[in-house]
Coordinates of C-alpha atoms in Angstrom, one line a residue:
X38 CA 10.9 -28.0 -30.5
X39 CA 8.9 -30.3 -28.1
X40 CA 6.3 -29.3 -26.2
X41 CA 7.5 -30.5 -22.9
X42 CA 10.8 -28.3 -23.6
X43 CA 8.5 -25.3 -23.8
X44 CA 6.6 -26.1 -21.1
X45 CA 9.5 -26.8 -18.9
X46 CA 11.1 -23.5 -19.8
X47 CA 7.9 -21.8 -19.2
X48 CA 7.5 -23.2 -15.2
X49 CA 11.1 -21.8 -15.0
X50 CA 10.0 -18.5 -15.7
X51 CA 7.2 -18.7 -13.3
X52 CA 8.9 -19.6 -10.6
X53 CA 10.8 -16.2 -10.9
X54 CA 7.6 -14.1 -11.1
X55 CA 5.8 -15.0 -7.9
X56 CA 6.3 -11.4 -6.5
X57 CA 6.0 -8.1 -8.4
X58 CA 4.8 -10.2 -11.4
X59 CA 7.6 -10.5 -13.4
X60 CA 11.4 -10.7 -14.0
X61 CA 13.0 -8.2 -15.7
X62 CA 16.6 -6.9 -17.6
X63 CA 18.7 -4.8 -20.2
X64 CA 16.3 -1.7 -21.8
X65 CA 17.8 0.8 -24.0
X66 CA 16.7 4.6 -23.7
X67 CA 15.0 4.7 -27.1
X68 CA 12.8 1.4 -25.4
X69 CA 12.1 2.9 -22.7
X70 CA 10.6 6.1 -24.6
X71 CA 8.7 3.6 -26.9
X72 CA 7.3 1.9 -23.6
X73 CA 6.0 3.9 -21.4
X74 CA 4.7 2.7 -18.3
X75 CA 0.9 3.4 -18.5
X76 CA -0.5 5.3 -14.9
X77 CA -3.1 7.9 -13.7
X78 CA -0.1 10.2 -13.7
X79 CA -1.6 13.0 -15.6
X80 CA -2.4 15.1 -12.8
X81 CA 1.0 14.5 -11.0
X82 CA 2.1 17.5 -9.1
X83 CA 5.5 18.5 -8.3
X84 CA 5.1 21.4 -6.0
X85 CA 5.1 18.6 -3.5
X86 CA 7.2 19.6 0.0
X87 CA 10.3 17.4 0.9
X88 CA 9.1 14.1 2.5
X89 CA 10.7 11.2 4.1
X90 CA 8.9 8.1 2.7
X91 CA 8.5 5.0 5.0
X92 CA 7.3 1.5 5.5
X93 CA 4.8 2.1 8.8
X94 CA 3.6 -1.3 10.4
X95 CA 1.1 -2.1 12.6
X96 CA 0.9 -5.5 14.7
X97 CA -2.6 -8.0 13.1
X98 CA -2.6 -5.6 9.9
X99 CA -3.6 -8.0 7.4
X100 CA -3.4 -7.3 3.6
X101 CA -3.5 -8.9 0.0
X102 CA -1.6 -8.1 -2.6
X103 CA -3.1 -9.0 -6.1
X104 CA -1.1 -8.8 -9.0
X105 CA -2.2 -9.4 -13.2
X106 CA 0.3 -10.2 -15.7
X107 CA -1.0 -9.5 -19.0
X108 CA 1.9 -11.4 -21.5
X109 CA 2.8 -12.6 -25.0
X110 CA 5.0 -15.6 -25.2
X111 CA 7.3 -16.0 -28.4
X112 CA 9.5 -18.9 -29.2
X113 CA 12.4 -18.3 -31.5
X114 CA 10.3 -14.6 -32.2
X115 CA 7.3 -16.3 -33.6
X116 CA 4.2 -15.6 -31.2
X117 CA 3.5 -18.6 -29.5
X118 CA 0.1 -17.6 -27.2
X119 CA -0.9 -15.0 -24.9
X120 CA -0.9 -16.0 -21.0
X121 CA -3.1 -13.9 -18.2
X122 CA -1.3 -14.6 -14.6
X123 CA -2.6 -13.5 -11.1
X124 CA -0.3 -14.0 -8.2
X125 CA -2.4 -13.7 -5.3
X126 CA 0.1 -12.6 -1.6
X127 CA -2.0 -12.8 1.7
X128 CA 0.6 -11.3 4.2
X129 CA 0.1 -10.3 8.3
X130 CA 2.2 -8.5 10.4
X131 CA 2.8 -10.8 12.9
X132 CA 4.9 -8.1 15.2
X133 CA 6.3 -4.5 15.0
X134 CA 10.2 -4.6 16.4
X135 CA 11.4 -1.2 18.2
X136 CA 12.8 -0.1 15.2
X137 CA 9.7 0.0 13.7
X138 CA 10.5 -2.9 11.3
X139 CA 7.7 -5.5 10.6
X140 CA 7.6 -9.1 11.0
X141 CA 5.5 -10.6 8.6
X142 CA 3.7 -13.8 7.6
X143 CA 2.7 -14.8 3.9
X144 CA 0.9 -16.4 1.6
X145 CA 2.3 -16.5 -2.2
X146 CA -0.1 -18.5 -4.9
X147 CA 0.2 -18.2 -8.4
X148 CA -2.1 -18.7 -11.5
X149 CA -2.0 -18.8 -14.9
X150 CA -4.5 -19.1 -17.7
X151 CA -2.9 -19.6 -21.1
X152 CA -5.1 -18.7 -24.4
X153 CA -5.1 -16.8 -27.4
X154 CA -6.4 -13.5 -26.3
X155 CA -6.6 -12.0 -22.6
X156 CA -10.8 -12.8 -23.2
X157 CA -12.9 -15.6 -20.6
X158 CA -9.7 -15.8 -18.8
X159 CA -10.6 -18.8 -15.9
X160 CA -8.1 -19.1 -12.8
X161 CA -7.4 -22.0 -10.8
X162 CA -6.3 -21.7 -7.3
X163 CA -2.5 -22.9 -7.4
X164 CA 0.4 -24.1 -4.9
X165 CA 0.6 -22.3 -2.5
X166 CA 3.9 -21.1 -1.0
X167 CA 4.4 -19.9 2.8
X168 CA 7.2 -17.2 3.5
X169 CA 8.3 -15.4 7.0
X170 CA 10.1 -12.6 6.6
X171 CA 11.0 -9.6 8.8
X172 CA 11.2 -5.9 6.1
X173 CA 12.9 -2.5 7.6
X174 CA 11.1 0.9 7.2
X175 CA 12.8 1.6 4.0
X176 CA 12.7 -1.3 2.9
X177 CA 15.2 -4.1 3.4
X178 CA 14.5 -7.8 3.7
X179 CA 15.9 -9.9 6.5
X180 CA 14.5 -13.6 5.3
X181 CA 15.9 -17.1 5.5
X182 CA 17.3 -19.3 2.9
X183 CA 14.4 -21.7 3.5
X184 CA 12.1 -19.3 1.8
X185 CA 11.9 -19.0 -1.8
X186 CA 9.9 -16.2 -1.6
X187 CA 9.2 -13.3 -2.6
X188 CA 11.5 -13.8 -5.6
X189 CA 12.0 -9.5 -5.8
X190 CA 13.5 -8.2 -2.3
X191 CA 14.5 -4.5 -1.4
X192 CA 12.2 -3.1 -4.0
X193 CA 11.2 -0.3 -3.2
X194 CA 14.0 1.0 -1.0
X195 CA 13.9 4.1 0.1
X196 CA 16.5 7.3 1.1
X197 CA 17.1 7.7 5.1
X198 CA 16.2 11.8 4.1
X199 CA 13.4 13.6 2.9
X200 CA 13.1 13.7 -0.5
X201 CA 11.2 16.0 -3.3
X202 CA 10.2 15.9 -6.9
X203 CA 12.6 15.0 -9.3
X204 CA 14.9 13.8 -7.0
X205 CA 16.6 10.3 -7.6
X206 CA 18.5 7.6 -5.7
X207 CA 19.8 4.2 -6.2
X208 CA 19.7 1.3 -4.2
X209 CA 20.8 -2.8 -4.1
X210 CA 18.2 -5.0 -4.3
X211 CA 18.0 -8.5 -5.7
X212 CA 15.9 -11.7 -7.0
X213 CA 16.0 -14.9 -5.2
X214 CA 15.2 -17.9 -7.5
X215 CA 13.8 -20.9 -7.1
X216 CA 16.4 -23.9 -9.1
X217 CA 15.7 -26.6 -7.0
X218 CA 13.9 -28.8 -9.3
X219 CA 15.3 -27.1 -12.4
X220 CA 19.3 -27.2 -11.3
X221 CA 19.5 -29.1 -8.1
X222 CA 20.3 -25.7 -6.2
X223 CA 18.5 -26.1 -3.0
X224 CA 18.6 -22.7 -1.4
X225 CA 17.6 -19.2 -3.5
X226 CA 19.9 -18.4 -6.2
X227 CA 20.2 -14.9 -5.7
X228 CA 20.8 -12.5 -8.6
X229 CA 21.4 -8.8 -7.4
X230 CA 20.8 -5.8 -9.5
X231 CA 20.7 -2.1 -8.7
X232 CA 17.1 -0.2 -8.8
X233 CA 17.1 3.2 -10.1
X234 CA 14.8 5.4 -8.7
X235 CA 13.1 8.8 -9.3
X236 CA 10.3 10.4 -7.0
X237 CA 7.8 12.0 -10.1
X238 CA 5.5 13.9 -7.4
X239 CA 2.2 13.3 -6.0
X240 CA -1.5 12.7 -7.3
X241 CA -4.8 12.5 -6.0
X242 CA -6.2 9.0 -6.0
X243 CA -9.3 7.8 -7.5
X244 CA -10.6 7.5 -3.7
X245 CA -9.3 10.7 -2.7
X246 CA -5.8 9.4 -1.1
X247 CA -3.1 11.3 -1.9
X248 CA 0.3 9.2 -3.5
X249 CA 3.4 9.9 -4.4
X250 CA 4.7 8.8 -7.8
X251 CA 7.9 7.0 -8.2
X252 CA 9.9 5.4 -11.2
X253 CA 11.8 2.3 -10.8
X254 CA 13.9 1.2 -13.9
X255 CA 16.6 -2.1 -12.8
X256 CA 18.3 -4.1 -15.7
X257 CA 19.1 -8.2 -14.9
X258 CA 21.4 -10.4 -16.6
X259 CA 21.7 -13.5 -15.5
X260 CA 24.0 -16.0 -16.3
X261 CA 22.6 -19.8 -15.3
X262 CA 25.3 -22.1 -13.7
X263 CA 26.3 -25.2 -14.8
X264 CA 25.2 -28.3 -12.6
X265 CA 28.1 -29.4 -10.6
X266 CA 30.0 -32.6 -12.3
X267 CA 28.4 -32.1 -15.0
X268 CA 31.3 -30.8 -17.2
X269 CA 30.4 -28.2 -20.0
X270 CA 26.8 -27.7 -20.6
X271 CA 27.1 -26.6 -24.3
X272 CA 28.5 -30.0 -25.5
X273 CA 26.8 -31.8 -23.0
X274 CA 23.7 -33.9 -22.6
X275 CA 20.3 -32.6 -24.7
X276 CA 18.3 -32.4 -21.2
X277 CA 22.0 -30.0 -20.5
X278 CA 21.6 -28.5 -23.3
X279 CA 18.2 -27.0 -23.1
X280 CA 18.6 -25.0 -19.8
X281 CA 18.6 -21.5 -20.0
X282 CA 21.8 -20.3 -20.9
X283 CA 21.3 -16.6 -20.3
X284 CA 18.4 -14.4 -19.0
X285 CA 17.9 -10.9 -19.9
X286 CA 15.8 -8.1 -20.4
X287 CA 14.1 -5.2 -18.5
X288 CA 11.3 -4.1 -15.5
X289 CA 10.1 -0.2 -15.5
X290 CA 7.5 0.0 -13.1
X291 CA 5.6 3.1 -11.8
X292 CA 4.5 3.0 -7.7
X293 CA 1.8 4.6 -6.4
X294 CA 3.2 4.9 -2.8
X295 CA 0.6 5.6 0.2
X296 CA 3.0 7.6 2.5
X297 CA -0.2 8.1 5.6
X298 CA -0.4 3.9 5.5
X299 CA 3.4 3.7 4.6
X300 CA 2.4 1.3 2.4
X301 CA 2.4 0.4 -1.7
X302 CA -1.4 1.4 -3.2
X303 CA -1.0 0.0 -6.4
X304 CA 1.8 0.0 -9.3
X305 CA 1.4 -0.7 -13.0
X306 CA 4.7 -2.3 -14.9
X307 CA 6.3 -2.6 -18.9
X308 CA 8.7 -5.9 -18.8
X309 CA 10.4 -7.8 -21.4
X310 CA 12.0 -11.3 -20.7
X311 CA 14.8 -13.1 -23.2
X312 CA 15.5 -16.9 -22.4
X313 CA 18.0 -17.9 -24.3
X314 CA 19.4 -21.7 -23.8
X315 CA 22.0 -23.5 -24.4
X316 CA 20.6 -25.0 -27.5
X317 CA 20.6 -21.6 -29.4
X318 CA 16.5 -21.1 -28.8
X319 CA 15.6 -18.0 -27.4
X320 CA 12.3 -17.4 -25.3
X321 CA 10.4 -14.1 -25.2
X322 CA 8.3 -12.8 -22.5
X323 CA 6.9 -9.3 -22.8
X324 CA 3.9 -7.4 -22.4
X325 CA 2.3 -5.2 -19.1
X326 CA 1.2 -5.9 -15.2
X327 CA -0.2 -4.4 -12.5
X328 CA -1.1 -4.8 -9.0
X329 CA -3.1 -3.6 -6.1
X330 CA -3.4 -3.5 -2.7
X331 CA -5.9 -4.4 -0.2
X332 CA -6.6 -4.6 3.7
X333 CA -8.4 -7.4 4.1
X334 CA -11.2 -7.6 6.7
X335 CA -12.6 -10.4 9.0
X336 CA -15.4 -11.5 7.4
X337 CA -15.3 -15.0 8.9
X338 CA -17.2 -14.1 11.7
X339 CA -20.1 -15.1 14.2
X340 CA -21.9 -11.8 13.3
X341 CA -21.2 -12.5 9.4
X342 CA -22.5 -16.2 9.4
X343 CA -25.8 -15.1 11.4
X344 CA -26.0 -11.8 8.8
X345 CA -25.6 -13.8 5.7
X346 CA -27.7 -16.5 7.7
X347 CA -30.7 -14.1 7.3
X348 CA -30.6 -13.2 3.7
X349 CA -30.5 -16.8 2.9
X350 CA -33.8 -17.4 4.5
X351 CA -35.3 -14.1 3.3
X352 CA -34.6 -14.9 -0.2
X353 CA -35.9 -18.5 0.6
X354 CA -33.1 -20.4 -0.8
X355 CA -33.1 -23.7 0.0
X356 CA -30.3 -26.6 0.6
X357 CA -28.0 -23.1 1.1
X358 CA -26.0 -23.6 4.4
X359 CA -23.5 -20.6 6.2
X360 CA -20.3 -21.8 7.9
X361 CA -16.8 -20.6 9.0
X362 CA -14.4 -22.3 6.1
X363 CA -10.9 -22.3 6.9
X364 CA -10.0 -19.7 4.0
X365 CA -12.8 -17.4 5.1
X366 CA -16.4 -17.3 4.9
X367 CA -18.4 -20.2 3.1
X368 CA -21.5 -20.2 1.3
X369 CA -22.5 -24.2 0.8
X370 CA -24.6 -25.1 -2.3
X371 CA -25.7 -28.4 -1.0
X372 CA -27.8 -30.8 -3.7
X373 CA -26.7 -28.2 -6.4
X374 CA -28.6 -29.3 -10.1
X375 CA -26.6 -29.4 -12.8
X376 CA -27.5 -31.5 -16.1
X377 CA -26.6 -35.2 -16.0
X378 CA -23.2 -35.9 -15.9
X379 CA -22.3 -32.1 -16.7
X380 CA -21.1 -28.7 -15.5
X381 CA -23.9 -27.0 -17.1
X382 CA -26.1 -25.3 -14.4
X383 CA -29.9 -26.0 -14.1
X384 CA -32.1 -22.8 -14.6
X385 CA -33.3 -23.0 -10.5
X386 CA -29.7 -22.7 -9.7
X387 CA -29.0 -20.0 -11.6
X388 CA -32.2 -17.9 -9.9
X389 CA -30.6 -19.2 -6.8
X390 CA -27.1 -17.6 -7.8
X391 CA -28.8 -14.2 -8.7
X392 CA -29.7 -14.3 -5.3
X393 CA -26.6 -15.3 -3.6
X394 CA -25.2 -12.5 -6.0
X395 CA -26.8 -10.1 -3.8
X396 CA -24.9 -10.9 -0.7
X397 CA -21.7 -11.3 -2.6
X398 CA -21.6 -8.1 -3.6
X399 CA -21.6 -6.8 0.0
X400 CA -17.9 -7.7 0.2
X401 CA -14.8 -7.0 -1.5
X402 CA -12.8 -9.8 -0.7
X403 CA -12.2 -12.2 -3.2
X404 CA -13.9 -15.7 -4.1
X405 CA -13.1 -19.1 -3.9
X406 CA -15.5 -21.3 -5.5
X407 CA -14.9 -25.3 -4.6
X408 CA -16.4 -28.0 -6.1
X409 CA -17.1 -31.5 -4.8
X410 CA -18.6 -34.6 -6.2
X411 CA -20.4 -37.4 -4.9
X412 CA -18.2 -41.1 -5.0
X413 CA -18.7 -41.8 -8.5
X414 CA -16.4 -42.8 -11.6
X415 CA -12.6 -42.7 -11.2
X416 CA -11.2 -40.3 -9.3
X417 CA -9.6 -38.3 -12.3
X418 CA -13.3 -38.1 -13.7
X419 CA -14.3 -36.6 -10.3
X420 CA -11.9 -34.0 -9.8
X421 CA -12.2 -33.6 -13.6
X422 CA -16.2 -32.6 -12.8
X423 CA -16.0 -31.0 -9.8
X424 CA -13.0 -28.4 -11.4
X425 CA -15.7 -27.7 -14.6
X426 CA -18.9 -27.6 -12.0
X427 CA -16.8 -24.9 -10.1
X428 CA -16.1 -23.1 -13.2
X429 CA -19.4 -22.9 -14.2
X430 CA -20.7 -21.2 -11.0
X431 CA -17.6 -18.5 -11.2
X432 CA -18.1 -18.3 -14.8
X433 CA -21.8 -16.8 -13.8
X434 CA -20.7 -14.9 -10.9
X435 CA -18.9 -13.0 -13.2
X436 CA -21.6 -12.9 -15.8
X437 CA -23.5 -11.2 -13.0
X438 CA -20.2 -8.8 -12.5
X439 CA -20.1 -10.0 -8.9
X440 CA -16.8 -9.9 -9.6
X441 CA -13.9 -10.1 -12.4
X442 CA -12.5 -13.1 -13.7
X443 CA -9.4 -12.3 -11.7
X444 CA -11.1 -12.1 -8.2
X445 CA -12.7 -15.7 -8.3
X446 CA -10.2 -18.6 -8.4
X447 CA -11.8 -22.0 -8.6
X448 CA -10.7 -25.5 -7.4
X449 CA -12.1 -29.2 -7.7
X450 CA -11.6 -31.5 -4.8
X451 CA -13.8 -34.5 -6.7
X452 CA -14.8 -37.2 -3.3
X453 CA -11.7 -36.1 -1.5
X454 CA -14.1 -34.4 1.3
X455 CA -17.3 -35.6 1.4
X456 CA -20.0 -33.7 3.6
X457 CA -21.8 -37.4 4.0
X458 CA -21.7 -41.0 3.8
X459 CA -21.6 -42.0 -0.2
X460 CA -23.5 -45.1 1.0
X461 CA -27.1 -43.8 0.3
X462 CA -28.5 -41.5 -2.2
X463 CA -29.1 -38.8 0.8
X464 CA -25.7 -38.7 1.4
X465 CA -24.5 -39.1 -2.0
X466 CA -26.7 -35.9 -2.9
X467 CA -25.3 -33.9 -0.2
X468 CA -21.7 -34.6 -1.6
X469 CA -23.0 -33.3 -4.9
X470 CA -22.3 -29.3 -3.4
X471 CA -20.2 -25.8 -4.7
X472 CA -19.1 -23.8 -1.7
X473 CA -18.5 -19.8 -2.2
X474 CA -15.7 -18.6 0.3
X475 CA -15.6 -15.0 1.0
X476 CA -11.7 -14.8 1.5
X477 CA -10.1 -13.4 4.5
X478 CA -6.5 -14.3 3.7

């Protein structure tokens, strides 16, 4: 088994899992009781009255969605490495139509930090993928075939009556993959399924909200299809041959619905994923994921910059600029001191961090921390540097628990945007910089 097989196999599966975390199919009743979707469901109660449970919308609302995928990866059943993945969905409602339906705009970025235990994970900002789409009150997707996602659509649906505890419901939804580069297939390949669903009752939130409690169980199986002209698969070519022939498995996910927002609070999830090719291998995916959602607020603005303007020259940190970034909010780091030729952080940057930490932790929005070098070396050492020097400052945000390793992504952009000229040493130490963006989308 070659590694790029694996690897190739394993991009497949992430292309599927860009929304909701994860695929899902086929689990038995005695699985399901061995599996137990893990939630703050203790305290449900199902006294609640009948309710009628709705998508509400509201023009400029802004939100992120942040989901963590905590998985075990096994090749032919041998464990093969553990793999921590945040997808990370900025969406806006662009308009409300008279039906109360919203149109919204989004944001889908995905990534994944493969190791041998879900400890020090580190997280990259990824691709990013844009998707319009226009979603009903119970519901329902209207989208174009020029967006691949979401990848999950029409979960959760919900009835056009009131409903109470222990009440249940089906509904169609379905998965929209992305084949183009694996199969040729340029528009989604869509894969529908049929979502149970069972309305549990309500709880009191850790912030006081009340939620109601629903159960979602849906089964896939998914045949792959053969490329066109390409005859039989089985006997064909080896590259044929070690596509995915079938994909199976299972999703059993518990919402926490926010019926005063009419929107998702958060939801925690139990999955197993089969890949099983052509060749005979068979890929296993399983483990746990949960999400939450957030309003995000403007913090990119005048009376932000001139605020965190102010704590910058109280704590008298120098070389420490304020700007508007085009993510959100930017801190600049300019003539940051790291040890020759290393991402290892001088002791006066780290006081200066401890510092910055302070204002950080007057918002909730999440970090991106970017890292640039000055033009020197080859451009794959560069970005090489300036992706560890980033790390390094997230690394002791988070050892200052500004935040957790899965609200801080990191990036490296090497020379590619120089704040100076890298003609003279002025400039070339200006281009030697981190910049901390408080996200707004």
């Amino acid at each position: 088994m070659s590694h790029d097989f694996f690897y190739c196999r394993k991009n497949l599966l992430l292309s599927f899992c860009m929304f909701l975390a994860v695929l899902l199919p086929a689990q038995t009743a005695a699985e399901q009781a061995q599996n137990p979707v893990q939630g703050d469901d203790s305290e449900i109660s199902t006294d609640a009255e009948p309710e009628l449970l709705s998508f509400k919308y509201r023009k400029n609302d802004s939100y992120r969605i942040l989901s963590k995928v905590h998985e075990d990866v096994l090749v032919n059943n041998e464990i093969n490495h553990h793999a921590e993945i945040v997808s990370r969905i900025s969406v806006k409602v662009t308009d409300v139509t008279d039906d109360g339906s919203g149109i919204c705009s989004a944001v889908f970025m995905t990534s994944e930090d493969s190791t041998s235990s879900s400890n020090n994970a580190h997280f990259t900002w990824g691709i990013e993928y844009p998707s319009s789409f226009t979603r009903s009150t119970r519901g329902i997707y209207t989208i174009r075939d020029t967006y691949f996602m979401p990848v999950v659509r029409n979960v959760p649906v919900f009835p056009e009556t009131a409903i109470k505890p222990g009440d249940t419901w089906t509904a169609e939804g379905y998965e929209a993959h992305d084949l183009r580069r694996t199969f040729g297939i340029e528009k989604p390949f869509k894969v529908p399924f049929t979502a149970a669903y069972t309305y549990k009752g309500i709880v009191k939130g850790s912030d006081g909200k009340i939620l109601n409690v629903i159960d979602v169980l849906y089964n896939l199986y998914y045949e792959s299809p053969e490329a066109a002209g390409n005859g039989n698969v089985a006997s064909g070519t080896d590259e044929l041959r070690s596509r995915p022939a079938v994909t199976m498995g299972y999703s059993h996910q518990t919402l926490y619905w926010d019926n005063i927002r009419g929107e998702l609070d958060h939801y925690n999830e139990n999955f197993r994923i089969i890949i099983e090719t052509y060749y005979g291998d068979r890929f296993t995916f399983q483990g746990t994921a949960e999400a939450e959602v957030t309003e995000v607020g403007q913090t990119n603005t005048d009376d932000n910059i001139k605020k965190i303007q102010n704590s910058v020259d109280k704590f008298g940190l120098e070389d420490v600029t304020v700007k508007k970034g085009e993510k959100g909010l930017t801190i600049s780091l300019d003539r940051i001191q790291f040890e020759a030729d290393s991402a290892e952080l001088r002791g006066s940057e780290k006081i200066k961090l401890q510092k910055i930490a302070d204002i950080l932790r007057e918002y909730n929005s999440d970090l991106l921390v970017t890292g640039h070098c000055a033009l020197r070396g080859t451009p794959e050492e560069r970005k090489r540097l300036s992706e560890e020097r980033a790390q390094s400052v997230a690394d002791y945000l988070v050892n200052l628990g500004v935040r957790d390793a899965y609200h801080i992504f990191t990036q490296g952009k090497g020379a590619e945007e120089p704040a100076a000229s890298n003609s003279t040493e002025e400039g070339r130490a200006l281009n030697r910089r981190v910049e901390i963006t408080i996200m707004d989308e």
